[in-house]
């Protein structure tokens, strides 16, 4: 599976279109239950609003959206499209509308709900989650310096270093760099250091 993005934290927005106020909220979620709790809380907080439209996407899980009384296809789906285009998942978005007295038409509604979601998601600072592997290596002290010198080239993250009779090191590395790292490690140590794969997971490693 390729990389995907998730919100770093919560994001909020306010967008005004012809006196209608659109309040956007984006929050990271890990389950459908969490998403539904956020939606319920927004409906309670903004009970006096005309509409509380929402969508959520769960990694390897459900994708849902609601127009909450707006004309079909003018709110929930456009909001959802914001996240799908940016490949953002594990996210819940609610855009609340306080009606300003002027009808916006289908096109105006799509633009307003899209903008409400887009501003909020930028505020949530999405981060990239990539397929990664935890590697473990047992390293002689004489080789330790040479190996740690090449690690930044592959943007690795050192998770653990145990200094005993030898150095047992665990690193996190993006899967796309493993083959090149193994090759250089083999050449550097004459194949005396062999990394073992402990875990595969999605994680964030800045480059």
XYZ file of N, CA and C in Angstrom:
621
model
N 0.838 -1.190 0.000
C 0.000 0.000 0.000
C 0.878 1.246 0.000
N 0.481 2.266 -0.758
C 1.220 3.509 -0.831
C 1.023 4.329 0.439
N 1.745 5.443 0.492
C 1.619 6.348 1.629
C 0.236 6.995 1.655
N -0.157 7.413 2.833
C -1.382 8.177 2.972
C -1.146 9.266 4.008
N -2.115 10.139 4.194
C -1.966 11.257 5.110
C -3.050 11.213 6.174
N -2.709 11.701 7.377
C -3.673 11.817 8.463
C -3.496 13.192 9.099
N -4.543 13.722 9.742
C -4.378 15.009 10.428
C -3.422 14.878 11.610
N -2.591 15.900 11.791
C -1.721 15.930 12.963
C -2.522 16.233 14.226
N -3.515 17.099 14.079
C -4.350 17.474 15.223
C -5.685 17.985 14.734
N -6.360 18.759 15.574
C -7.654 19.324 15.198
C -7.455 20.581 14.356
N -8.411 20.819 13.465
C -8.388 22.021 12.649
C -9.772 22.639 12.590
N -9.837 23.969 12.598
C -11.123 24.660 12.556
C -11.086 25.734 11.483
N -12.276 26.114 11.007
C -12.359 27.149 9.986
C -13.664 27.915 10.137
N -13.689 29.120 9.575
C -14.924 29.882 9.447
C -14.931 30.530 8.077
N -15.990 30.290 7.345
C -16.110 30.809 5.986
C -17.489 31.439 5.840
N -17.538 32.654 5.286
C -18.799 33.372 5.135
C -19.097 33.544 3.657
N -20.296 33.180 3.261
C -20.753 33.321 1.879
C -22.169 33.896 1.900
N -22.308 35.150 1.441
C -23.599 35.830 1.401
C -24.319 35.735 2.756
N -23.570 36.059 3.788
C -24.051 36.123 5.177
C -24.331 34.762 5.816
N -24.212 33.676 5.068
C -24.257 32.345 5.682
C -22.874 32.025 6.244
N -22.837 31.563 7.499
C -21.574 31.205 8.151
C -21.382 29.693 8.099
N -20.209 29.299 7.677
C -19.856 27.884 7.595
C -18.695 27.641 8.554
N -18.947 26.868 9.601
C -17.936 26.566 10.617
C -17.436 25.150 10.392
N -16.169 25.023 10.063
C -15.601 23.703 9.774
C -14.800 23.158 10.930
N -14.876 21.867 11.116
C -14.083 21.169 12.134
C -13.517 19.898 11.530
N -12.229 19.686 11.703
C -11.557 18.459 11.273
C -10.840 17.864 12.475
N -11.033 16.566 12.712
C -10.354 15.877 13.812
C -9.859 14.513 13.344
N -8.696 14.090 13.835
C -8.236 12.722 13.539
C -9.069 11.708 14.308
N -9.367 10.584 13.687
C -10.119 9.509 14.336
C -9.489 8.175 13.963
N -9.745 7.183 14.819
C -9.231 5.841 14.551
C -10.337 4.828 14.298
N -11.577 5.245 14.511
C -12.689 4.309 14.350
C -13.955 5.059 13.971
N -14.938 4.300 13.488
C -16.221 4.893 13.149
C -16.929 5.410 14.392
N -16.772 4.723 15.502
C -17.399 5.173 16.752
C -16.885 6.550 17.153
N -15.569 6.769 17.038
C -15.006 8.078 17.370
C -15.589 9.152 16.460
N -15.709 8.840 15.173
C -16.259 9.813 14.225
C -17.699 10.169 14.587
N -18.493 9.175 14.926
C -19.897 9.425 15.262
C -20.026 10.234 16.554
N -19.110 10.031 17.480
C -19.122 10.831 18.706
C -18.837 12.308 18.405
N -17.911 12.561 17.494
C -17.589 13.935 17.118
C -18.791 14.593 16.446
N -19.436 13.861 15.545
C -20.603 14.396 14.844
C -21.722 14.711 15.833
N -21.973 13.788 16.754
C -23.021 14.002 17.749
C -22.714 15.217 18.621
N -21.445 15.381 18.987
C -21.058 16.525 19.825
C -21.259 17.837 19.082
N -20.948 17.861 17.790
C -21.143 19.085 16.997
C -22.623 19.414 16.866
N -23.443 18.399 16.646
C -24.880 18.642 16.529
C -25.454 19.189 17.835
N -24.910 18.721 18.953
C -25.360 19.223 20.243
C -24.893 20.656 20.459
N -23.626 20.922 20.139
C -23.070 22.261 20.350
C -23.746 23.289 19.453
N -23.995 22.895 18.193
C -24.583 23.822 17.221
C -26.022 23.402 16.902
N -26.785 23.167 17.945
C -28.162 22.695 17.776
C -29.047 23.732 17.117
N -28.630 24.994 17.177
C -29.433 26.065 16.600
C -29.062 26.370 15.150
N -28.108 25.616 14.596
C -27.695 25.833 13.212
C -28.681 25.168 12.262
N -28.692 25.650 11.013
C -29.600 25.076 10.018
C -29.141 23.671 9.598
N -27.819 23.486 9.434
C -27.295 22.196 8.961
C -25.972 21.886 9.653
N -25.763 20.610 9.957
C -24.467 20.097 10.399
C -24.096 18.952 9.448
N -23.412 19.291 8.395
C -23.047 18.301 7.373
C -21.708 17.670 7.746
N -21.514 16.425 7.364
C -20.316 15.733 7.833
C -19.849 14.662 6.855
N -18.612 14.235 7.086
C -18.062 13.068 6.379
C -16.944 12.490 7.231
N -16.646 11.239 7.001
C -15.470 10.644 7.637
C -14.929 9.502 6.783
N -13.614 9.286 6.913
C -12.913 8.231 6.185
C -12.029 7.502 7.185
N -12.142 6.191 7.233
C -11.342 5.366 8.139
C -10.454 4.451 7.305
N -9.163 4.420 7.615
C -8.241 3.556 6.888
C -8.703 2.101 6.976
N -8.862 1.457 5.821
C -9.343 0.074 5.747
C -10.703 -0.081 6.419
N -11.483 0.987 6.423
C -12.798 0.952 7.070
C -13.818 1.728 6.258
N -14.892 2.154 6.910
C -16.001 2.790 6.188
C -15.691 4.221 5.756
N -16.401 4.643 4.727
C -16.396 6.021 4.252
C -17.855 6.469 4.229
N -18.176 7.516 4.976
C -19.564 7.954 5.097
C -19.635 9.478 4.949
N -20.818 9.956 4.537
C -21.038 11.397 4.477
C -22.532 11.681 4.550
N -22.872 12.933 4.894
C -24.275 13.330 5.002
C -24.435 14.790 4.595
N -25.506 15.071 3.834
C -25.849 16.448 3.470
C -26.701 17.120 4.544
N -27.205 16.367 5.487
C -27.985 16.885 6.614
C -29.032 17.919 6.186
N -29.803 17.572 5.176
C -30.899 18.444 4.765
C -30.581 19.404 3.636
N -29.299 19.590 3.316
C -28.955 20.390 2.143
C -29.319 19.586 0.882
N -29.479 20.254 -0.274
C -29.766 19.517 -1.508
C -28.727 18.420 -1.758
N -29.192 17.292 -2.226
C -28.322 16.122 -2.394
C -27.092 16.457 -3.238
N -25.934 16.051 -2.729
C -24.689 16.221 -3.462
C -24.026 17.577 -3.309
N -24.576 18.456 -2.452
C -24.014 19.806 -2.335
C -23.144 20.007 -1.104
N -23.073 19.029 -0.208
C -22.353 19.250 1.051
C -21.428 18.078 1.399
N -22.015 16.948 1.797
C -21.204 15.828 2.264
C -20.224 15.316 1.233
N -20.687 15.097 0.014
C -19.795 14.581 -1.027
C -18.690 15.566 -1.398
N -18.986 16.850 -1.577
C -17.882 17.794 -1.825
C -16.869 17.848 -0.689
N -17.336 17.752 0.551
C -16.405 17.713 1.676
C -15.533 16.470 1.592
N -16.166 15.342 1.323
C -15.424 14.081 1.208
C -14.366 14.168 0.114
N -14.712 14.827 -0.992
C -13.767 14.946 -2.108
C -12.489 15.665 -1.699
N -12.593 16.616 -0.764
C -11.408 17.338 -0.289
C -10.385 16.364 0.273
N -10.848 15.411 1.062
C -9.941 14.453 1.706
C -9.464 13.382 0.734
N -10.334 12.950 -0.152
C -9.939 11.931 -1.113
C -8.894 12.455 -2.084
N -9.042 13.704 -2.520
C -8.055 14.275 -3.443
C -6.687 14.390 -2.783
N -6.661 14.669 -1.487
C -5.392 14.830 -0.771
C -4.918 13.535 -0.119
N -5.663 12.441 -0.346
C -5.322 11.127 0.216
C -5.174 11.194 1.729
N -6.129 11.875 2.370
C -6.164 11.979 3.831
C -7.205 11.007 4.358
N -6.834 10.238 5.372
C -7.759 9.264 5.950
C -7.677 9.322 7.467
N -8.447 8.453 8.130
C -8.570 8.500 9.592
C -8.937 9.915 10.041
N -10.004 10.429 9.427
C -10.378 11.823 9.639
C -11.892 11.949 9.668
N -12.365 12.882 10.478
C -13.785 13.244 10.523
C -13.896 14.749 10.329
N -14.852 15.169 9.503
C -15.064 16.583 9.239
C -16.537 16.913 9.394
N -16.825 17.996 10.104
C -18.181 18.529 10.225
C -18.147 19.991 9.805
N -19.037 20.371 8.899
C -19.186 21.778 8.526
C -20.608 22.203 8.888
N -20.686 23.154 9.800
C -21.967 23.663 10.311
C -22.341 24.937 9.565
N -23.602 25.020 9.149
C -24.057 26.216 8.438
C -25.123 26.960 9.234
N -24.838 28.245 9.443
C -25.848 29.171 9.951
C -26.369 29.972 8.761
N -27.626 29.772 8.436
C -28.220 30.367 7.238
C -28.278 31.885 7.354
N -27.841 32.562 6.284
C -27.794 34.022 6.308
C -28.943 34.716 5.617
N -29.919 33.939 5.159
C -31.096 34.547 4.562
C -31.094 34.584 3.054
N -29.963 34.245 2.426
C -29.868 34.259 0.966
C -29.567 32.861 0.460
N -30.363 32.369 -0.474
C -30.104 31.056 -1.061
C -28.842 31.119 -1.915
N -28.011 30.086 -1.797
C -26.727 30.071 -2.506
C -26.772 29.290 -3.806
N -27.784 28.462 -3.978
C -27.818 27.613 -5.156
C -26.866 26.449 -5.001
N -27.015 25.446 -5.859
C -26.202 24.229 -5.738
C -24.714 24.536 -5.870
N -24.355 25.345 -6.856
C -22.944 25.658 -7.051
C -22.351 26.409 -5.879
N -23.108 27.354 -5.337
C -22.624 28.114 -4.189
C -22.440 27.247 -2.957
N -23.368 26.312 -2.763
C -23.245 25.409 -1.618
C -22.026 24.512 -1.748
N -21.811 23.960 -2.933
C -20.647 23.099 -3.147
C -19.363 23.865 -2.851
N -19.273 25.081 -3.349
C -18.062 25.884 -3.110
C -17.882 26.174 -1.623
N -18.967 26.515 -0.945
C -18.871 26.889 0.466
C -18.482 25.702 1.343
N -19.121 24.562 1.133
C -18.776 23.393 1.948
C -17.382 22.877 1.622
N -16.998 22.962 0.361
C -15.638 22.571 -0.020
C -14.619 23.462 0.663
N -14.859 24.763 0.647
C -13.918 25.702 1.251
C -13.876 25.541 2.765
N -15.033 25.317 3.385
C -15.055 25.103 4.828
C -14.212 23.903 5.239
N -14.320 22.810 4.479
C -13.528 21.616 4.778
C -12.055 21.836 4.468
N -11.754 22.511 3.360
C -10.369 22.709 2.937
C -9.592 23.581 3.912
N -10.222 24.667 4.397
C -9.544 25.539 5.364
C -9.275 24.787 6.664
N -10.259 24.009 7.112
C -10.100 23.262 8.365
C -9.015 22.204 8.258
N -8.929 21.530 7.120
C -7.925 20.467 6.998
C -6.521 21.050 6.914
N -6.376 22.229 6.332
C -5.054 22.869 6.341
C -4.636 23.197 7.768
N -5.608 23.635 8.571
C -5.309 23.952 9.969
C -4.959 22.703 10.771
N -5.419 21.539 10.309
C -5.141 20.276 11.008
C -3.761 19.707 10.668
N -3.047 20.347 9.762
C -1.658 19.995 9.423
C -1.483 18.503 9.124
N -1.970 18.055 7.987
C -1.825 16.631 7.652
C -0.362 16.205 7.570
N -0.101 14.974 7.990
C 1.250 14.419 7.896
C 1.211 13.117 7.115
N 2.315 12.775 6.506
C 2.397 11.609 5.618
C 2.772 10.365 6.419
N 1.980 9.327 6.251
C 2.283 8.023 6.851
C 2.712 7.082 5.722
N 3.909 6.535 5.848
C 4.482 5.696 4.800
C 4.705 4.277 5.305
N 4.700 3.289 4.394
C 5.024 1.919 4.814
C 6.476 1.836 5.280
N 6.659 1.376 6.506
C 7.985 1.326 7.124
C 8.226 -0.056 7.743
N 9.487 -0.301 8.070
C 9.876 -1.553 8.710
C 10.826 -1.252 9.869
N 10.653 -1.980 10.982
C 11.603 -1.921 12.088
C 12.658 -2.998 11.861
N 13.912 -2.574 11.762
C 15.035 -3.498 11.572
C 15.857 -3.570 12.852
N 16.340 -4.756 13.155
C 17.239 -4.939 14.301
C 18.582 -5.445 13.807
N 19.648 -4.871 14.367
C 21.010 -5.268 13.981
C 21.870 -5.454 15.216
N 22.715 -6.478 15.200
C 23.733 -6.671 16.233
C 25.065 -6.244 15.635
N 25.697 -5.239 16.243
C 26.844 -4.570 15.632
C 28.041 -4.601 16.568
N 29.203 -4.998 16.047
C 30.438 -4.891 16.810
C 30.759 -3.414 17.011
N 31.412 -3.111 18.125
C 31.735 -1.719 18.411
C 32.617 -1.100 17.331
N 33.464 -1.919 16.705
C 34.342 -1.408 15.656
C 33.594 -0.989 14.408
N 32.384 -1.512 14.223
C 31.583 -1.180 13.044
C 30.496 -0.144 13.347
N 30.294 0.117 14.618
C 29.166 0.967 15.026
C 29.243 2.366 14.405
N 30.411 2.978 14.453
C 30.560 4.327 13.919
C 30.287 4.387 12.424
N 30.798 3.398 11.694
C 30.599 3.390 10.240
C 29.124 3.244 9.882
N 28.417 2.414 10.644
C 27.002 2.178 10.332
C 26.159 3.387 10.682
N 26.396 3.978 11.851
C 25.608 5.157 12.227
C 25.874 6.319 11.272
N 27.030 6.342 10.646
C 27.362 7.411 9.705
C 26.464 7.371 8.462
N 26.095 6.171 8.015
C 25.299 6.067 6.784
C 23.791 6.139 7.041
N 23.364 6.032 8.296
C 21.928 5.987 8.569
C 21.172 7.236 8.100
N 21.725 8.458 8.289
C 20.964 9.640 7.842
C 20.667 9.642 6.345
N 21.502 8.966 5.550
C 21.276 8.912 4.109
C 19.924 8.278 3.784
N 19.470 7.375 4.665
C 18.227 6.647 4.433
C 17.089 7.142 5.331
N 17.289 8.289 5.971
C 16.258 8.936 6.798
C 15.717 7.990 7.873
N 16.594 7.196 8.459
C 16.149 6.250 9.475
C 15.909 6.960 10.806
N 15.105 6.316 11.640
C 14.881 6.779 13.005
C 15.383 5.686 13.944
N 16.302 6.024 14.838
C 16.816 5.038 15.797
C 15.821 4.902 16.940
N 15.310 3.705 17.120
C 14.310 3.442 18.148
C 14.938 2.970 19.451
N 16.041 2.240 19.319
C 16.647 1.653 20.521
C 18.103 1.320 20.232
N 18.982 1.551 21.202
C 20.386 1.147 21.118
C 20.780 0.549 22.468
N 21.098 -0.739 22.458
C 21.456 -1.455 23.687
C 22.953 -1.770 23.629
N 23.730 -1.129 24.515
C 25.178 -1.279 24.490
C 25.590 -2.367 25.477
N 25.736 -3.581 24.956
C 26.183 -4.713 25.752
C 27.505 -5.224 25.220
N 27.615 -6.552 25.089
C 28.820 -7.120 24.492
C 28.983 -6.622 23.064
N 27.855 -6.409 22.396
C 27.807 -5.735 21.101
C 26.679 -4.710 21.189
N 26.516 -3.939 20.150
C 25.431 -2.957 20.129
C 24.228 -3.567 19.407
N 23.129 -3.688 20.099
C 21.886 -4.144 19.457
C 21.052 -2.901 19.161
N 20.862 -2.644 17.896
C 20.193 -1.417 17.471
C 18.911 -1.751 16.727
N 17.861 -0.974 17.003
C 16.614 -1.062 16.244
C 16.381 0.272 15.563
N 16.107 0.207 14.261
C 15.857 1.418 13.495
C 14.543 1.282 12.735
N 13.935 2.427 12.452
C 12.737 2.491 11.614
C 13.162 3.067 10.275
N 12.780 2.391 9.186
C 13.197 2.812 7.855
C 12.026 2.659 6.895
N 11.892 3.600 5.962
C 10.861 3.459 4.941
C 11.175 2.263 4.053
N 10.135 1.540 3.682
C 10.325 0.326 2.884
C 11.055 0.606 1.576
N 10.853 1.792 1.009
C 11.467 2.086 -0.291
C 12.982 2.191 -0.208
N 13.541 2.318 1.005
C 14.984 2.434 1.166
C 15.647 1.133 1.645
N 14.863 0.119 1.962
C 15.441 -1.073 2.585
C 16.444 -1.764 1.675
N 16.091 -1.947 0.407
C 16.987 -2.685 -0.503
C 18.336 -1.993 -0.628
N 18.335 -0.675 -0.819
C 19.591 0.065 -0.946
C 20.377 0.037 0.363
N 19.666 0.125 1.498
C 20.350 0.085 2.788
C 21.004 -1.277 3.015
N 20.276 -2.339 2.729
C 20.849 -3.684 2.891
C 22.115 -3.848 2.045
N 22.066 -3.363 0.817
C 23.214 -3.503 -0.082
C 24.427 -2.772 0.463
N 24.235 -1.519 0.894
C 25.371 -0.764 1.419
C 25.877 -1.363 2.728
N 24.957 -1.843 3.567
C 25.361 -2.458 4.836
C 26.188 -3.717 4.587
N 25.785 -4.501 3.613
C 26.529 -5.725 3.273
C 27.936 -5.379 2.806
N 28.052 -4.372 1.947
C 29.369 -3.972 1.443
C 30.226 -3.374 2.549
N 29.598 -2.600 3.417
C 30.338 -1.896 4.466
C 30.881 -2.846 5.522
N 30.136 -3.915 5.804
C 30.516 -4.823 6.901
C 30.943 -6.203 6.400
N 31.118 -6.327 5.095
C 31.461 -7.632 4.499
C 30.453 -8.705 4.914
N 29.193 -8.310 4.967
C 28.066 -9.204 5.255
C 28.090 -9.769 6.673
N 28.815 -9.112 7.573
C 28.854 -9.601 8.962
C 27.703 -9.038 9.802
N 27.060 -7.977 9.333
C 25.894 -7.423 10.015
C 24.667 -7.656 9.132
N 23.727 -8.425 9.668
C 22.525 -8.775 8.905
C 21.307 -8.203 9.637
N 20.583 -7.275 9.033
C 19.404 -6.710 9.702
C 18.215 -7.665 9.643
N 17.514 -7.786 10.760
C 16.329 -8.643 10.843
C 15.080 -7.760 10.930
N 14.057 -8.151 10.194
C 12.809 -7.401 10.193
C 11.961 -7.818 11.389
N 11.626 -6.844 12.241
C 10.829 -7.114 13.433
C 9.362 -6.766 13.261
N 9.077 -5.711 12.492
C 7.696 -5.219 12.419
C 7.522 -4.399 11.155
N 6.360 -4.524 10.552
C 5.965 -3.668 9.429
C 4.795 -2.798 9.884
N 4.878 -1.499 9.585
C 3.813 -0.601 10.001
C 3.859 0.685 9.175
N 2.785 1.464 9.266
C 2.795 2.792 8.667
C 3.228 3.786 9.741
N 4.152 4.678 9.369
C 4.655 5.648 10.328
C 5.122 6.883 9.581
N 5.442 7.914 10.343
C 5.911 9.168 9.765
C 7.415 9.280 9.933
N 8.132 9.456 8.809
C 9.553 9.740 8.835
C 9.796 10.935 7.906
N 10.068 12.103 8.454
C 10.302 13.275 7.609
C 11.559 13.104 6.756
N 11.524 13.711 5.592
C 12.707 13.721 4.717
C 13.107 15.148 4.417
